PDB file of C-alpha atoms in Angstrom:
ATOM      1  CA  UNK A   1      -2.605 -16.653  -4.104  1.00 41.00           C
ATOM      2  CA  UNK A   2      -0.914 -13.168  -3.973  1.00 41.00           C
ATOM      3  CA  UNK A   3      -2.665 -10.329  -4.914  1.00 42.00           C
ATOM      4  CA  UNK A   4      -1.874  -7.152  -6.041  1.00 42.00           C
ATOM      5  CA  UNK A   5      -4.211  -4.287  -4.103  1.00 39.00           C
ATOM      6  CA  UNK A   6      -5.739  -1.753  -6.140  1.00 36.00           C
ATOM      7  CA  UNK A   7      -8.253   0.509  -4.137  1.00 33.00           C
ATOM      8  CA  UNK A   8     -11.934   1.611  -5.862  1.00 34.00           C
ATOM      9  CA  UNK A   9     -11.597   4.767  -4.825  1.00 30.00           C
ATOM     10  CA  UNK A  10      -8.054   5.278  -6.231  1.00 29.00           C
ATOM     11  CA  UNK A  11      -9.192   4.674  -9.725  1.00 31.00           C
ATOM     12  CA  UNK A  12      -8.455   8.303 -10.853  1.00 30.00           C
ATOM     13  CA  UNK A  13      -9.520  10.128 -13.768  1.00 33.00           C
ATOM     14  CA  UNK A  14      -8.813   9.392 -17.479  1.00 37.00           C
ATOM     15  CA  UNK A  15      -5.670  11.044 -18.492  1.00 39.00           C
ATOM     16  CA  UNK A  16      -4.947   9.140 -22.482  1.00 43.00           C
ATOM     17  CA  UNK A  17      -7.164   6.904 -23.318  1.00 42.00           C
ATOM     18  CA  UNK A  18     -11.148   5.772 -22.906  1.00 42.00           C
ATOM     19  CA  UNK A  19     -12.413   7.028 -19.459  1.00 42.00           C
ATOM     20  CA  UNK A  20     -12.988   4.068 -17.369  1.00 44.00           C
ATOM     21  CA  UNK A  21     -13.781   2.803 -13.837  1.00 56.00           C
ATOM     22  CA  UNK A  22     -12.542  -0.870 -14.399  1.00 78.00           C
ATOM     23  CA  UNK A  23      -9.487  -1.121 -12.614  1.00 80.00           C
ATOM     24  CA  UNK A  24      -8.339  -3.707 -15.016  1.00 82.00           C
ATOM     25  CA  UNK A  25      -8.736  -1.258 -17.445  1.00 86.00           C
ATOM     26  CA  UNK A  26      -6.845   1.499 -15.583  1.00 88.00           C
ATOM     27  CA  UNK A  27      -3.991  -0.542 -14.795  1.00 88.00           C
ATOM     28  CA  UNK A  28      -3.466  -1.752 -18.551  1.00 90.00           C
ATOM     29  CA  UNK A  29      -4.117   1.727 -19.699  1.00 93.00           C
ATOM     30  CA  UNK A  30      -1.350   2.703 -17.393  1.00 92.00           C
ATOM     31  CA  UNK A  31       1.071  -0.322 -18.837  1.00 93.00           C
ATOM     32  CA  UNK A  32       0.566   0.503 -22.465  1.00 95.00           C
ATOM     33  CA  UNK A  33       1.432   4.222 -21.368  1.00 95.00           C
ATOM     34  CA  UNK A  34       4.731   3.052 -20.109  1.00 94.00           C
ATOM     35  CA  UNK A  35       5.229   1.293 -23.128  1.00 94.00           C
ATOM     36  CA  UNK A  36       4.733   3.448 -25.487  1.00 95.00           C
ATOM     37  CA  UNK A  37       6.388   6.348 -23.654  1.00 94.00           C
ATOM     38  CA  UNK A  38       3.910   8.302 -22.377  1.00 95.00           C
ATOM     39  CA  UNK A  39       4.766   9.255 -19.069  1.00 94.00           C
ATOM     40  CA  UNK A  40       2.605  12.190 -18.486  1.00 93.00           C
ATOM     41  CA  UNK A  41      -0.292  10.120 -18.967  1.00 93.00           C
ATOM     42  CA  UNK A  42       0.623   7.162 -17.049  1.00 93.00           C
ATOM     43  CA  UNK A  43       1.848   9.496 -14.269  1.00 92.00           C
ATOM     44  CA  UNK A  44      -1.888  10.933 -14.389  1.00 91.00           C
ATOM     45  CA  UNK A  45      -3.036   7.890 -13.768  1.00 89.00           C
ATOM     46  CA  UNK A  46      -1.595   7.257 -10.225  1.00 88.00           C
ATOM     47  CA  UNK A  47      -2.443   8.563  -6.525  1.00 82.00           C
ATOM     48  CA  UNK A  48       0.638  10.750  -7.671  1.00 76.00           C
ATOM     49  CA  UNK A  49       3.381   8.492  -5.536  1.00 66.00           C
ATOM     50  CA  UNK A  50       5.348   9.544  -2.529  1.00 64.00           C
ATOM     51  CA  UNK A  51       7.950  10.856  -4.191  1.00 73.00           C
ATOM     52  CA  UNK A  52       6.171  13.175  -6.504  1.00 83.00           C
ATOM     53  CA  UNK A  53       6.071  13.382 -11.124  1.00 88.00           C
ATOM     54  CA  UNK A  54       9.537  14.470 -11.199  1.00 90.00           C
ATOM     55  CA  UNK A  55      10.916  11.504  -9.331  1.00 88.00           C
ATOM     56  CA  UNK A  56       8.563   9.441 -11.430  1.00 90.00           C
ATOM     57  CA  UNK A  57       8.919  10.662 -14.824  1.00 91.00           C
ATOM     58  CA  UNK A  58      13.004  10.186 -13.694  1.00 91.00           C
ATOM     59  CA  UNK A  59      12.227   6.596 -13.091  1.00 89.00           C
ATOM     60  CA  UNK A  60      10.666   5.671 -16.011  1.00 92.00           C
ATOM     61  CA  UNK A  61      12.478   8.058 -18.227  1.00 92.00           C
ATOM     62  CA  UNK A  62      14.658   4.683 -18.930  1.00 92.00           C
ATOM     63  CA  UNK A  63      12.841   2.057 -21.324  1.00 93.00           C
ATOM     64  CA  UNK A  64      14.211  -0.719 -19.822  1.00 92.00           C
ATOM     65  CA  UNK A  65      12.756   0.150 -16.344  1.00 90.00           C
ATOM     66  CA  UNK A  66       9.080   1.204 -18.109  1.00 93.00           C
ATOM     67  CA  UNK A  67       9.347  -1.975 -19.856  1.00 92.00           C
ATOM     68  CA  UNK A  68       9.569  -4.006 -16.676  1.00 91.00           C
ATOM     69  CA  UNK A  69       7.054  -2.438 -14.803  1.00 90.00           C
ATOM     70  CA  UNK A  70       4.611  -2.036 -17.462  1.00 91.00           C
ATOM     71  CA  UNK A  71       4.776  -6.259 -17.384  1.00 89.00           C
ATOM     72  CA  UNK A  72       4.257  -6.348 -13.870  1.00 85.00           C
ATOM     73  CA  UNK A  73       1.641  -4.365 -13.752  1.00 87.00           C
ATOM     74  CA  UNK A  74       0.218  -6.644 -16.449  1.00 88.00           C
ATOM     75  CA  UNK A  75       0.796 -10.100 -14.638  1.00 82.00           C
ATOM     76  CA  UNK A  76      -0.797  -8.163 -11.406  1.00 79.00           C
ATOM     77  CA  UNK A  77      -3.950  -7.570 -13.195  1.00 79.00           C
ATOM     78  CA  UNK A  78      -4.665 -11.139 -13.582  1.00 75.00           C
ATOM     79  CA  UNK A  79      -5.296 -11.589  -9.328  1.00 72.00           C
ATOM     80  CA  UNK A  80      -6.328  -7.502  -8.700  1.00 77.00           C
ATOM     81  CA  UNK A  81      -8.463  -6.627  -6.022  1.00 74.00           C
ATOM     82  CA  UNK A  82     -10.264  -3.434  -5.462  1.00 75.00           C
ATOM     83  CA  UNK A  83     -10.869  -2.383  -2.187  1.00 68.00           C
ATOM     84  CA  UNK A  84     -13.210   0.147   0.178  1.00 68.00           C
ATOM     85  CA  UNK A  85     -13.116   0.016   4.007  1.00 59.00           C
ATOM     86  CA  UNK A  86     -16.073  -2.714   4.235  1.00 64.00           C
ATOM     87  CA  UNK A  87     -15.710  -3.812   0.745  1.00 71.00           C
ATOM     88  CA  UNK A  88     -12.802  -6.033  -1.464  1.00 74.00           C
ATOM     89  CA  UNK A  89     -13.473  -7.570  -4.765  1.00 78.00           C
ATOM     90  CA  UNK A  90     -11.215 -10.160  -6.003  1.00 78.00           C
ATOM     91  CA  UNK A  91     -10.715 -11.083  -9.564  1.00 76.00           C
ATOM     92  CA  UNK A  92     -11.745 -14.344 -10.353  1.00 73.00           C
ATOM     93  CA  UNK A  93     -11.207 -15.297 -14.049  1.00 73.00           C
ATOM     94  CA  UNK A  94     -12.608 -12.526 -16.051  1.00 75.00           C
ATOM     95  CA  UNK A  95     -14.878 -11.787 -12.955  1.00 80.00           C
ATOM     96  CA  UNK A  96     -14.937  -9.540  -9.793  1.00 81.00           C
ATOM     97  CA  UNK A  97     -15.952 -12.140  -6.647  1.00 81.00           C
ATOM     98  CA  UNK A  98     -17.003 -10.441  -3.500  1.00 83.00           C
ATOM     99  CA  UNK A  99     -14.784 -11.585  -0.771  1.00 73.00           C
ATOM    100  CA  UNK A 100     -16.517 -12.213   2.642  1.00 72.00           C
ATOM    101  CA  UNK A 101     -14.217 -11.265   5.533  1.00 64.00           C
ATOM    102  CA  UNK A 102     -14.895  -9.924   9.314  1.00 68.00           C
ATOM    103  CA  UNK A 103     -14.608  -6.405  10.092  1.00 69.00           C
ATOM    104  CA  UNK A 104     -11.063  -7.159  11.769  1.00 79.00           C
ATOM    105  CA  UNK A 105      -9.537  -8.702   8.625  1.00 82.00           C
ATOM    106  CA  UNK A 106      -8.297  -5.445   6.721  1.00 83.00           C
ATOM    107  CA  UNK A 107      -6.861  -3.714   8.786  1.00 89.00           C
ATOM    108  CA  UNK A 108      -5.204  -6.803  10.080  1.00 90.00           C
ATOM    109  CA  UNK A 109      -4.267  -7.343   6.248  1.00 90.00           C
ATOM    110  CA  UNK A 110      -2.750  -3.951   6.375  1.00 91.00           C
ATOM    111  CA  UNK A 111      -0.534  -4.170   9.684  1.00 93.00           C
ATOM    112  CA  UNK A 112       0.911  -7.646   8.072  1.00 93.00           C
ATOM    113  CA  UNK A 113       1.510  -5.473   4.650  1.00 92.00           C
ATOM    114  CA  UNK A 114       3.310  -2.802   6.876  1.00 94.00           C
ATOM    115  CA  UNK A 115       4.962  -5.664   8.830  1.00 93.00           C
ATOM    116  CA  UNK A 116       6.509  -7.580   6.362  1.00 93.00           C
ATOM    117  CA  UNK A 117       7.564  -4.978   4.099  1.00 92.00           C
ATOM    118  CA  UNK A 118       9.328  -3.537   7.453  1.00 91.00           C
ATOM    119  CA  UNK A 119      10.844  -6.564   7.914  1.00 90.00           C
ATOM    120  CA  UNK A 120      12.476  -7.116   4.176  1.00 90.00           C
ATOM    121  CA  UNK A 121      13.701  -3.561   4.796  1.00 90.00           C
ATOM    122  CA  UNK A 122      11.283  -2.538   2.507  1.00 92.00           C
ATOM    123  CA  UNK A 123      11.438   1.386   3.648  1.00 92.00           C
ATOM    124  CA  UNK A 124       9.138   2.431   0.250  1.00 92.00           C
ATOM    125  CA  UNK A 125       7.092   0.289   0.708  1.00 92.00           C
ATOM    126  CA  UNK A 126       6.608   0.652   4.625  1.00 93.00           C
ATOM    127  CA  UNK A 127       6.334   4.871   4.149  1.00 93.00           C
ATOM    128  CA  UNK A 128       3.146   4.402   1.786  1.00 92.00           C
ATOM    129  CA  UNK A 129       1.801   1.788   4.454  1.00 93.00           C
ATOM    130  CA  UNK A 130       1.651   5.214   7.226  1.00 94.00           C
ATOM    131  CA  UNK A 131      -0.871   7.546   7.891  1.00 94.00           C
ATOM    132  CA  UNK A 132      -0.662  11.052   6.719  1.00 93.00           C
ATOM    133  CA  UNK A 133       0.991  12.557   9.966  1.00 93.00           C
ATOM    134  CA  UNK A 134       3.669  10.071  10.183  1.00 92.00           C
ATOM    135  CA  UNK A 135       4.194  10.078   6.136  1.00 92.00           C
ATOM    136  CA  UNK A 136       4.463  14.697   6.780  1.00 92.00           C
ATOM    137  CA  UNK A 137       7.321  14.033   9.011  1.00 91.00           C
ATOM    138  CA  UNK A 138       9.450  10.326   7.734  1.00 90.00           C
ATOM    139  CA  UNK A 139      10.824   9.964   3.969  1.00 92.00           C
ATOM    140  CA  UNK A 140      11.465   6.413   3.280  1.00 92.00           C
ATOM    141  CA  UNK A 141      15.272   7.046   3.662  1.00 93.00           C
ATOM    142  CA  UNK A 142      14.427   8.624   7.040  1.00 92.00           C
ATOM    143  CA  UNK A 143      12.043   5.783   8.261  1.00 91.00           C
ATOM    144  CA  UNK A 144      15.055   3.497   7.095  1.00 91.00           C
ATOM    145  CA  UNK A 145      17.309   5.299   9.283  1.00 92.00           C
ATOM    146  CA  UNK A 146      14.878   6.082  12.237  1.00 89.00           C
ATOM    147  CA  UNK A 147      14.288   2.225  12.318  1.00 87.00           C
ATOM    148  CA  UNK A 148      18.440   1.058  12.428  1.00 88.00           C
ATOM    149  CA  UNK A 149      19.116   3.543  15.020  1.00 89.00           C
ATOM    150  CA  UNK A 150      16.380   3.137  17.396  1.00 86.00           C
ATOM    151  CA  UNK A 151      17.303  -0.101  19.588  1.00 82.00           C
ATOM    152  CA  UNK A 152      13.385  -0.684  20.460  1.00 87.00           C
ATOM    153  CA  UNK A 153      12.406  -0.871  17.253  1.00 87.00           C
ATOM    154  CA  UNK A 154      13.373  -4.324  16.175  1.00 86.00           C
ATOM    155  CA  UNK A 155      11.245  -5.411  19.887  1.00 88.00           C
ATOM    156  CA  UNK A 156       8.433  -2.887  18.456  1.00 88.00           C
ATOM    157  CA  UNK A 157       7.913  -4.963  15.167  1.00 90.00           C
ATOM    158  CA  UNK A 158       7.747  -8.146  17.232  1.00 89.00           C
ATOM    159  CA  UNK A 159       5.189  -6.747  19.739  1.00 89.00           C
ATOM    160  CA  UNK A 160       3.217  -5.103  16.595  1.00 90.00           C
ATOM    161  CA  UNK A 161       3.551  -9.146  14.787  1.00 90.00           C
ATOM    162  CA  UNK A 162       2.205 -10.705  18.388  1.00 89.00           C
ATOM    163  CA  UNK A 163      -1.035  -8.230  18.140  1.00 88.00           C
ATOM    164  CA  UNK A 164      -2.005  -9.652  14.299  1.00 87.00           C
ATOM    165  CA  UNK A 165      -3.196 -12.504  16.441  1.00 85.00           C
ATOM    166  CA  UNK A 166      -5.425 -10.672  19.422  1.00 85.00           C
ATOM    167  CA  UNK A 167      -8.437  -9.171  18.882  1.00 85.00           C
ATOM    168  CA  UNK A 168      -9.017  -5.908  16.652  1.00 87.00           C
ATOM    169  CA  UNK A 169     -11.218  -3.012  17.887  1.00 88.00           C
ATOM    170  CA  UNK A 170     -12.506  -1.498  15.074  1.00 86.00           C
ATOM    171  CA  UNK A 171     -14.336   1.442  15.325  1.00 82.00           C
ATOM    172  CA  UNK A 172     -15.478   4.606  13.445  1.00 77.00           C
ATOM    173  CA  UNK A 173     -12.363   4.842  11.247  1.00 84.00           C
ATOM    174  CA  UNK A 174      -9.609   3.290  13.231  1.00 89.00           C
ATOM    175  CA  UNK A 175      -8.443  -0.043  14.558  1.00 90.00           C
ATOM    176  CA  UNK A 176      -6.806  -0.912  17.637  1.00 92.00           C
ATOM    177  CA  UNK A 177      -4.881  -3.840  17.985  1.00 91.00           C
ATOM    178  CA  UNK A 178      -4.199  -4.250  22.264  1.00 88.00           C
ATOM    179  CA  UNK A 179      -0.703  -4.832  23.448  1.00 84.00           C
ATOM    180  CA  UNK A 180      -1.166  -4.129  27.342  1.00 79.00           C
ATOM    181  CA  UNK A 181      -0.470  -2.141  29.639  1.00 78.00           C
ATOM    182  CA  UNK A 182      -2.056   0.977  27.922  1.00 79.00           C
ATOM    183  CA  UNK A 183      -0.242   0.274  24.242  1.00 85.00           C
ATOM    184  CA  UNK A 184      -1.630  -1.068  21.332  1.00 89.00           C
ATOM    185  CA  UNK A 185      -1.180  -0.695  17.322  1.00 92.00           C
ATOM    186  CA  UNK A 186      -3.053   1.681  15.596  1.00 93.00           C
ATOM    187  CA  UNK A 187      -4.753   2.407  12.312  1.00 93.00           C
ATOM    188  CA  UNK A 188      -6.795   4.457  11.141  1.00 92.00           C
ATOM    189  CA  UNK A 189      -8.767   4.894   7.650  1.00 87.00           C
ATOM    190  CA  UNK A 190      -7.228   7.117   5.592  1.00 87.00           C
ATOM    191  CA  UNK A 191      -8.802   7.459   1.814  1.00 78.00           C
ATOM    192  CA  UNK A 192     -10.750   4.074   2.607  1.00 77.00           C
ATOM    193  CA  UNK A 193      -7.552   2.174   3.314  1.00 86.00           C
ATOM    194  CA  UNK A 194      -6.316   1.491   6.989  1.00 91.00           C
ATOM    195  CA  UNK A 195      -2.737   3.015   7.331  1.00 93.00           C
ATOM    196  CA  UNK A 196      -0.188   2.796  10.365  1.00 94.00           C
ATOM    197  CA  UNK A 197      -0.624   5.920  12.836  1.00 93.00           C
ATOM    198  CA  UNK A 198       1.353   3.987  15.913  1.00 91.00           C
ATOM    199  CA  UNK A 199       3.240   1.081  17.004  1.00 86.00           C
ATOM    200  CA  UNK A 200       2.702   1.747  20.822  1.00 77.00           C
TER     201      UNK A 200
END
C-alpha cells in the first residue's frame, strides 16, 4: 500500500484554523485552505517548499490546480504516516499503528524515494530528497541538467540501486550504504529525515 510521508516534526504551526498536532488534521486544514482560496494560510502550513511563497502562491493562484491538489492531499490522508528518525506511525483506519522496522530500513526507504523519483526524471522531487549542501548549490532544473550531461551518472544510479540491497551503517546521524573500493552512498539526518549527501 502506498503511502504518503508526512514527518512529526514538520507539523508546523497553526496558521487559519484550530491549532493542532494531528497530521490528519494539518493536512485537511491545508486542503480546505486551497479550496476555499486561502493561500496564505495553506502556504503557512508547509516546510515553506523549495521554491519559496511566491512560486507557491503562483501555483495555486489557479482554482483548477488548488482544486486538484487539495483532493490529493485528501485521498493521501487516508494511508499518512508520520515519521522521526527511529519512529513511523502508519494510519490504520482511524488509527496511528506503530510500524516495527530495523534501524537500516529508513534510510534505505529514503535512497529508494531518491532513486526512483531520479529515475522517472522526477528532478522536484529528487532536489527535496538532498541534503542541505547539495540542495545550496542544485535547483531542480540544474540537477535535471547536471544528471543528462554527466555520462557516469546513469552507472551512478545503478551502483546507488545495487547498495539498497547490502548492508546499511547507520550511525549517529548518517547512513552509509558500501559500494567498494572506498565509495559508498550517503545520508545523513537532516530535520529527522535521512536526505542524499553523496552517491560515491
Amino acid at each position: 500500500m502506498k503511502r504518503t510521508v508526512l514527518m512529526g516534526a514538520l507539523v508546523l504551526a497553526p496558521a487559519c484554523a484550530t491549532p493542532s498536532r494531528e497530521p490528519v488534521s494539518v493536512a485537511e486544514a491545508y486542503a480546505r485552505a486551497l479550496d476555499e482560496g486561502r493561500l496564505q494560510d495553506a502556504y503557512a502550513l508547509t516546510t515553506n517548499g523549495p521554491d519559496g511563497e511566491t512560486a507557491f502562491l503562483e501555483r495555486y493562484s489557479d482554482e483548477a490546480a488548488r482544486r486538484e491538489r487539495a483532493a490529493a492531499v485528501r485521498s493521501s490522508a487516508e494511508v499518512l504516516e508520520a515519521r522521526a528518525p527511529a519512529l513511523t506511525l502508519a494510519r490504520s483506519g482511524p488509527d496511528w499503528r506503530v510500524v516495527e522496522a530495523r534501524p537500516a530500513d529508513v534510510p534505505r526507504a529514503a535512497l529508494r524515494r531518491f532513486l526512483d523519483a531520479s529515475d522517472a526524471k522526477d528532478w522536484k522531487t529528487a532536489y527535496g530528497l538532498l541534503a542541505a549542501p547539495l540542495r545550496a548549490r542544485y535547483t531542480p532544473e540544474r540537477l535535471k541538467e547536471d544528471f543528462e550531461r554527466e555520462p557516469l551518472s546513469k552507472e551512478r544510479l545503478r551502483r546507488a540501486r545495487l547498495a539498497l540491497n547490502t548492508h546499511v551503517r547507520v550511525g549517529a546521524g548518517e547512513a552509509v550504504f558500501p559500494l567498494g573500493d572506498e565509495r559508498a552512498v550517503l545520508l545523513v539526518l537532516e530535520d529527522g529525515e535521512y536526505r542524499v549527501s553523496a552517491l560515491e
